[in-house]
Structures are given as structure tokens and as C-alpha cells.
Coordinates of C-alpha atoms and ligand atoms in Angstrom, one line a residue:
X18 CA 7.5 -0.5 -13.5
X19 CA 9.3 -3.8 -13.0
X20 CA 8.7 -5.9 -9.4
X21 CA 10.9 -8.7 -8.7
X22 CA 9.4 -10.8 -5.7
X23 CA 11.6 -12.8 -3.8
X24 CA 9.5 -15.7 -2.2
X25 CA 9.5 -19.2 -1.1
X26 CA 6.2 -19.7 -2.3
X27 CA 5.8 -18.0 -6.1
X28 CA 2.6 -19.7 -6.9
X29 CA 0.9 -17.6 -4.5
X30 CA 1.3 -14.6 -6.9
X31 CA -0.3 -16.8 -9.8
X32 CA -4.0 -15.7 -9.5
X33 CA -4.8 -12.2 -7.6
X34 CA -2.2 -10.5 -10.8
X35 CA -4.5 -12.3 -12.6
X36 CA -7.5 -10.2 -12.9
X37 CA -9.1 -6.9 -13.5
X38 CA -6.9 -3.5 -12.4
X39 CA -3.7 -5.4 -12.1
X40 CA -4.1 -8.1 -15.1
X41 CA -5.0 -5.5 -17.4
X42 CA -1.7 -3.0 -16.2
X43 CA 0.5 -6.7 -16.8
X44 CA -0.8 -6.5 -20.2
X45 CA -0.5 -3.0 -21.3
X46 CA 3.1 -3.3 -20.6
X47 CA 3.1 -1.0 -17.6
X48 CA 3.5 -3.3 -14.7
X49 CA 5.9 -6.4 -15.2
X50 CA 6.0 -8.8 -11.9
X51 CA 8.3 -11.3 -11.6
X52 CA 7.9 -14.0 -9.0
X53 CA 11.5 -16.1 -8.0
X54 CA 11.9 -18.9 -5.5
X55 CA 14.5 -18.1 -3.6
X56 CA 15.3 -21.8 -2.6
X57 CA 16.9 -21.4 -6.8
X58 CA 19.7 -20.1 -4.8
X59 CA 20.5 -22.9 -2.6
X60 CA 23.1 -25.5 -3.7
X61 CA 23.2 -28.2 -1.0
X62 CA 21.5 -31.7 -1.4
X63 CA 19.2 -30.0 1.1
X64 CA 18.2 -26.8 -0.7
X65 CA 18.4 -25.3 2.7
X66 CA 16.8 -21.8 3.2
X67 CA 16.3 -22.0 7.3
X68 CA 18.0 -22.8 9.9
X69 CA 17.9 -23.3 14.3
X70 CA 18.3 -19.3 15.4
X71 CA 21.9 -19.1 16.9
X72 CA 20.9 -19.2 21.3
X73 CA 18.4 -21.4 21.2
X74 CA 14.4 -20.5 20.9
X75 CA 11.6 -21.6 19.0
X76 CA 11.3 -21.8 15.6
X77 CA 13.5 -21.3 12.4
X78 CA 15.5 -18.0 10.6
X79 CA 15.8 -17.8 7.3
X80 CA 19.7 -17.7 6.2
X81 CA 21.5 -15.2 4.8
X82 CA 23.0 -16.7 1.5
X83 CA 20.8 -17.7 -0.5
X84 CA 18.7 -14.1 -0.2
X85 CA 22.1 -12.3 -0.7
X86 CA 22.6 -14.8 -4.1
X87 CA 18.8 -13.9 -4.9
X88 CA 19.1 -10.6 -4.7
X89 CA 22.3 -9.7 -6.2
X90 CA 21.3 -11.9 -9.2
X91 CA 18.3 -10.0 -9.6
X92 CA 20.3 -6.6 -9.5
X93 CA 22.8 -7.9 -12.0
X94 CA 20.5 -7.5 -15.1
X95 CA 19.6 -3.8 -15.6
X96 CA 18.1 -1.8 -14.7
X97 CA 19.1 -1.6 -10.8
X98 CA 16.5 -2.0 -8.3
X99 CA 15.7 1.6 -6.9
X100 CA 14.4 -0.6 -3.6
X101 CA 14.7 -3.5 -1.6
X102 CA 11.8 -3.9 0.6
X103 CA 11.3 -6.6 3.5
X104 CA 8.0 -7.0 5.1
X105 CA 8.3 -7.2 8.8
X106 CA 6.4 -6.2 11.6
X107 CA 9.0 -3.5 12.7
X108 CA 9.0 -1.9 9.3
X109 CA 8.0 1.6 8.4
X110 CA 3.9 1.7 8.3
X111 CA 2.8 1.4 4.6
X112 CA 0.3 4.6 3.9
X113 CA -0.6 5.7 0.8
X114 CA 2.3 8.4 0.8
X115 CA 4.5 5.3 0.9
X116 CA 2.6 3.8 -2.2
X117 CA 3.0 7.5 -3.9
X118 CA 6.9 7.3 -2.9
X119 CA 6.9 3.5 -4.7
X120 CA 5.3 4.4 -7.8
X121 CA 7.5 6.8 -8.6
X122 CA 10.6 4.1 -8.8
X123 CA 11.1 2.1 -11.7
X124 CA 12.1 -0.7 -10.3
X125 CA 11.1 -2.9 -6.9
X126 CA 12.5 -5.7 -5.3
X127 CA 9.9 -7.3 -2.6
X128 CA 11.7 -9.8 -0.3
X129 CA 9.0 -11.6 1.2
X130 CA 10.1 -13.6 5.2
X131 CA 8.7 -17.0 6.5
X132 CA 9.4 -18.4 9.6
X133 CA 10.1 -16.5 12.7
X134 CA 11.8 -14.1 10.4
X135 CA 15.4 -13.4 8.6
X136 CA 18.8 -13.5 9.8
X137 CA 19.4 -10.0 11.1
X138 CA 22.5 -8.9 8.5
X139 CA 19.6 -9.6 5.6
X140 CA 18.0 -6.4 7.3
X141 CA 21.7 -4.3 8.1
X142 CA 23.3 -5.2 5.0
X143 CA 20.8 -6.0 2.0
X144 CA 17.4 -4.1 2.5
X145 CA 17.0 -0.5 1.5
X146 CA 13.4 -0.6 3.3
X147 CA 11.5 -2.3 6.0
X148 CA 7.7 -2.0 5.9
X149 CA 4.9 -3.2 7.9
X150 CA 1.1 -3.6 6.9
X151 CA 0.2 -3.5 10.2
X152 CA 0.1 -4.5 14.3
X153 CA -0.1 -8.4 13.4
X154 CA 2.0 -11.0 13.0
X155 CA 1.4 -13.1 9.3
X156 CA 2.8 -16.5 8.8
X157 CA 4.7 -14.8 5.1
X158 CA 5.4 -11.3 4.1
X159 CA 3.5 -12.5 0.4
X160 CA 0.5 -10.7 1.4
X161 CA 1.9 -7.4 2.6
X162 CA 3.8 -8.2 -1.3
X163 CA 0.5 -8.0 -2.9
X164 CA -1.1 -5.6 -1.2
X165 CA 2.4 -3.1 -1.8
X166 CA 1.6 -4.6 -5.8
X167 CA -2.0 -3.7 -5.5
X168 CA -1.2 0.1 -4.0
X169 CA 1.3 1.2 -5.9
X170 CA 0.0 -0.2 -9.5
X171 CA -2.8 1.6 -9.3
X172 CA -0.9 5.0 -9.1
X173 CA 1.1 4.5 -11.8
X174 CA 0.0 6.2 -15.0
X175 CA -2.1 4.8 -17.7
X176 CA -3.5 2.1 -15.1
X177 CA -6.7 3.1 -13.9
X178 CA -9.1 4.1 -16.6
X179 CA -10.3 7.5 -17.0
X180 CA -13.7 6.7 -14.9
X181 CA -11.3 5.8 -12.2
X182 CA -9.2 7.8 -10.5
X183 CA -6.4 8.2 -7.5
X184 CA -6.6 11.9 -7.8
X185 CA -9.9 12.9 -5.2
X186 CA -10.1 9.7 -3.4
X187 CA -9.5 8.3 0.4
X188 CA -6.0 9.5 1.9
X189 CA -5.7 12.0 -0.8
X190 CA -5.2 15.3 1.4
X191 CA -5.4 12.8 4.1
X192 CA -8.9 13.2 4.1
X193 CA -11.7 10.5 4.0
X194 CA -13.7 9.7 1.0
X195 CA -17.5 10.9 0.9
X196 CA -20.3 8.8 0.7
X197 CA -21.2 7.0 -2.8
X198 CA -24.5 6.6 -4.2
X199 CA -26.1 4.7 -7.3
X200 CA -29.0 4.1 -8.9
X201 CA -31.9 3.5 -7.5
X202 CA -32.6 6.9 -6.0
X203 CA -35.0 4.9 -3.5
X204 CA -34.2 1.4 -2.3
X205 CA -36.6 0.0 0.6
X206 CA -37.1 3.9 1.5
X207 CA -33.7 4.5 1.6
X208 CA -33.6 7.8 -0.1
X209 CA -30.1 9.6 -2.4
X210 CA -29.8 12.9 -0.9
X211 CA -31.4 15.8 -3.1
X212 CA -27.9 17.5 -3.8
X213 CA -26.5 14.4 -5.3
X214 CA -29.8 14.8 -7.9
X215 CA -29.6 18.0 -8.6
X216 CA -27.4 18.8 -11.1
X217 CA -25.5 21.6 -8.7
X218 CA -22.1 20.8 -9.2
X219 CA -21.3 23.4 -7.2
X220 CA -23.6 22.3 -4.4
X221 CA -22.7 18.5 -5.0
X222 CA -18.6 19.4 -4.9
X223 CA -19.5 21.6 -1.6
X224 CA -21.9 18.6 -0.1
X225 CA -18.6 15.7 -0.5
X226 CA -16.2 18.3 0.9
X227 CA -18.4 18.8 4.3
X228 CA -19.2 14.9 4.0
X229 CA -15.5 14.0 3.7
X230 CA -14.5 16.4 6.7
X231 CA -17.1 15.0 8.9
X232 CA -16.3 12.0 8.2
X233 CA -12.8 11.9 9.0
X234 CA -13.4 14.4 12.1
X235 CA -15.6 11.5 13.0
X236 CA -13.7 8.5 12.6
X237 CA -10.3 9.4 11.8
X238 CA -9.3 12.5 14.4
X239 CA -5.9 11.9 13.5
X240 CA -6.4 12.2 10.0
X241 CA -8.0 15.2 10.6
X242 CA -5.2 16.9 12.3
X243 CA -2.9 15.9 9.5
X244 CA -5.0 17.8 7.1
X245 CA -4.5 21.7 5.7
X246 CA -7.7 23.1 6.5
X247 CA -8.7 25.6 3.9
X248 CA -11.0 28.8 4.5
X249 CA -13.9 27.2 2.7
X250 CA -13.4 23.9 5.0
X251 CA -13.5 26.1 8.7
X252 CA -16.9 27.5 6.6
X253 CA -18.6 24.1 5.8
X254 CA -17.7 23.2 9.6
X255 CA -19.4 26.0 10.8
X256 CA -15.5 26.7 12.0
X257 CA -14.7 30.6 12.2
X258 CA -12.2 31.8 10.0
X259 CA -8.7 32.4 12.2
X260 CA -7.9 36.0 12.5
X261 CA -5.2 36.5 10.2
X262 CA -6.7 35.1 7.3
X263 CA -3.3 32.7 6.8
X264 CA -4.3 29.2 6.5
X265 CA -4.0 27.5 10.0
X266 CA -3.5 23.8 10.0
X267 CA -6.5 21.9 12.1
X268 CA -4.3 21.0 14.7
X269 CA -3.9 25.1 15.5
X270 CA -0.3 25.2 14.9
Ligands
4FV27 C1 4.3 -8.5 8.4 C2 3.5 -7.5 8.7 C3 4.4 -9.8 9.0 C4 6.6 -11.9 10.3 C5 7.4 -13.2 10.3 C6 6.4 -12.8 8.2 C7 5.7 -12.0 9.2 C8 7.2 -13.8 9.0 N1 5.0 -8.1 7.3 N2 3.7 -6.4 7.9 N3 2.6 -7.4 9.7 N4 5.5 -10.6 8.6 O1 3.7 -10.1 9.9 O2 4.6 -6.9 7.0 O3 8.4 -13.9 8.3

């Protein structure tokens, strides 16, 4: 996958691409990041990319033209971006079914705001996406860049090693992830639970099932709701099976 990152401030992309998961990906040839100033596509004395926001207020826009220059150079050599994503507040919510959506492109553009934002016909006219990282305001969209880099590399294949994998994790069946233990099977008293030291992989499967349902009844209701509960799930909850015998969602619909 190629990502193109259209930013003010490049350098910031230097290091975190720079190590483990996402260094190693760079080098195998399956992720290829490109970082470009967009202030390249600015030819006054000035190298202007803001300016006063038309009626008055505080703060600065950033201008059309040169992100229009920026882009359309980018999606002059081949091949043509499959997105352009903007990172604003207002954006959809980036999940990991987003992320899933992503990795299956081939190639990104990630156009990354400063200021009090971007002149409004960047966002009609240029964007194919708007996304948000969440209910805050950042001073740059660089970091939602890099966390959309982190999310979706990982999920494209050949990039995390066979000991790690995006198939049974958190969000996967919108469900969240069980707990994880190591050695020592007793620190300070604190004990692994017998199943995990079994050797039942039947019992151990069956133990992070009812742990991840729990869990997520527990702390993420909403999750919970979005999630197809199976016969063996309504079982480990002590749920009774519905009548029919069709699967029933956990919402009851
Ligand atoms: C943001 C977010 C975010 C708004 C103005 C950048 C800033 C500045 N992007 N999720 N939350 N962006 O706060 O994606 O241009």
C-alpha cells in the first residue's frame, strides 16, 4: 500500500515509522509512506498556506490552492489515490471497520489541517473522506495521520508476524479482548487462572469467549449490542437459548 501525507510539518512522520511493526512493513516493501509539505505548492515570496477567515473571527484557514496543487500532483503519477482523507472533528468516527475498509485500498492520500481548519471547498470539492479520531479538538490532523498509518498497516497482509495476529483480537466481532497472562504463574500472590494452565484448549477457548463477553457487557454495552450472539455465547452467559433456535442478535431484534 502506498500513503501520501499531505502536511505542513513532514518531519513529524520521521521517527514513529521508524520502528518495530511499521519500520519493518516500510522495509518488506508492503507499506511505502510518503510525507510532502504542502507549502512546495506555494509560489509567492510568502509561501503563503493561511489566510484571515473571510467575516472576521479568530484565527487563520488554510487556503485552497496550494492543497488543490498538492493533491492533484500527487494523483498525477499512478496509480490514482483510491482516497482522500481529511482529519477533522466532524469527520466520520475512525473504528476498526474503517481501518478494515482502508486496508483494502491500494492507495491513500492523508491531508492533514492546521489552524482553525481548511477553506470549506477543500472539504466539498477535493476530499473523498472526512474522519475524526475522536470528541477533541488537536492543534494538526498529523496524529489522527499516524494513528490511521498505525491501524490500517497492521491489517495488511504479510505485516504482523505469524505470533501476531488481527484475526481474534479487540473489535473483531465487536467484541472485547480477554484477559492476557504470562509467566510467572504467581507474582506477589497474584495467581493465572487454572484453565489458562491446563492444557484444555477447549476449556481455555471457552474461558476467553465468556471473558471477552463479560467484559464487553461490562464496559462496552454498546459493543455488546452490536454483537451476533451465538447459541454457545447465551450458554456461557447463563443466557437461555431463544425459542426458535435462529440466532437473535443481543439487542433482541
Ligand atoms: C481532529 C480530530 C482534529 C482541528 C483543526 C486540526 C484539528 C486542526 N482530526 N480527529 N479530533 N483536527 O482535532 O481528526 O486543523
Amino acid at each position: 500500500m502506498r500513503i501520501d501525507v499531505l502536511t505542513l510539518f513532514p518531519e513529524m512522520f520521521a521517527s514513529p515509522l521508524e520502528h518495530s511493526i511499521l519500520k519493518r512493513a516500510r522495509e518488506a516493501g508492503l507499506l511505502d509512506v510518503q510525507t510532502t509539505d504542502i507549502r512546495e505548492f506555494t509560489f509567492d515570496r510568502y509561501r503563503q498556506v493561511d489566510d484571515s477567515p473571510y467575516g472576521g473571527g479568530p484565527g487563520m484557514v488554510m487556503k485552497p490552492e496550494p492543497i488543490f496543487r498538492a493533491v492533484e500532483a500527487l494523483a498525477s503519477e499512478p496509480p490514482p489515490p483510491d482516497r482522500v482523507i481529511l482529519f477533522t472533528p466532524l469527520g466520520r468516527r475512525f473504528k476498526q471497520e474503517v481501518a478494515g475498509e482502508l486496508a483494502s485500498c491500494e492507495r491513500l492520500v492523508l491531508l492533514c489541517g492546521r489552524y482553525e481548519g481548511i477553506d470549506e471547498r477543500v472539504h466539498r470539492h477535493l476530499v473523498t473522506d472526512e474522519l475524526s479520531i475522536g470528541d477533541y479538538v488537536l492543534t494538526g490532523g498529523e496524529l489522527p495521520a499516524l494513528v490511521v498509518i498505525d491501524a490500517v498497516a497492521r491489517l495488511l497482509p504479510g505485516v504482523l508476524g505469524k505470533d501476531e495476529s488481527a484475526a481474534s483480537e479487540t473489535f473483531a466481532e465487536h467484541l472485547l479482548e480477554y484477559p492476557h497472562y504470562t509467566r510467572p504463574p504467581d507474582f506477589r500472590g497474584w495467581t493465572v487462572p487454572e484453565v489458562l494452565l491446563s492444557g484444555d484448549h477447549g476449556a481455555i477457548a471457552r474461558w476467553r469467549r465468556e471473558e471477552s463477553l463479560r467484559r464487553t457487557l461490562r464496559h462496552r454495552p454498546d459493543l455488546f449490542l452490536q454483537h451476533e450472539l451465538t447459541d454457545e455465547d447465551r450458554k456461557l452467559l447463563g443466557l437461555t437459548p431463544p425459542k426458535t433456535g435462529r440466532k437473535r442478535s443481543a439487542g433482541g431484534s
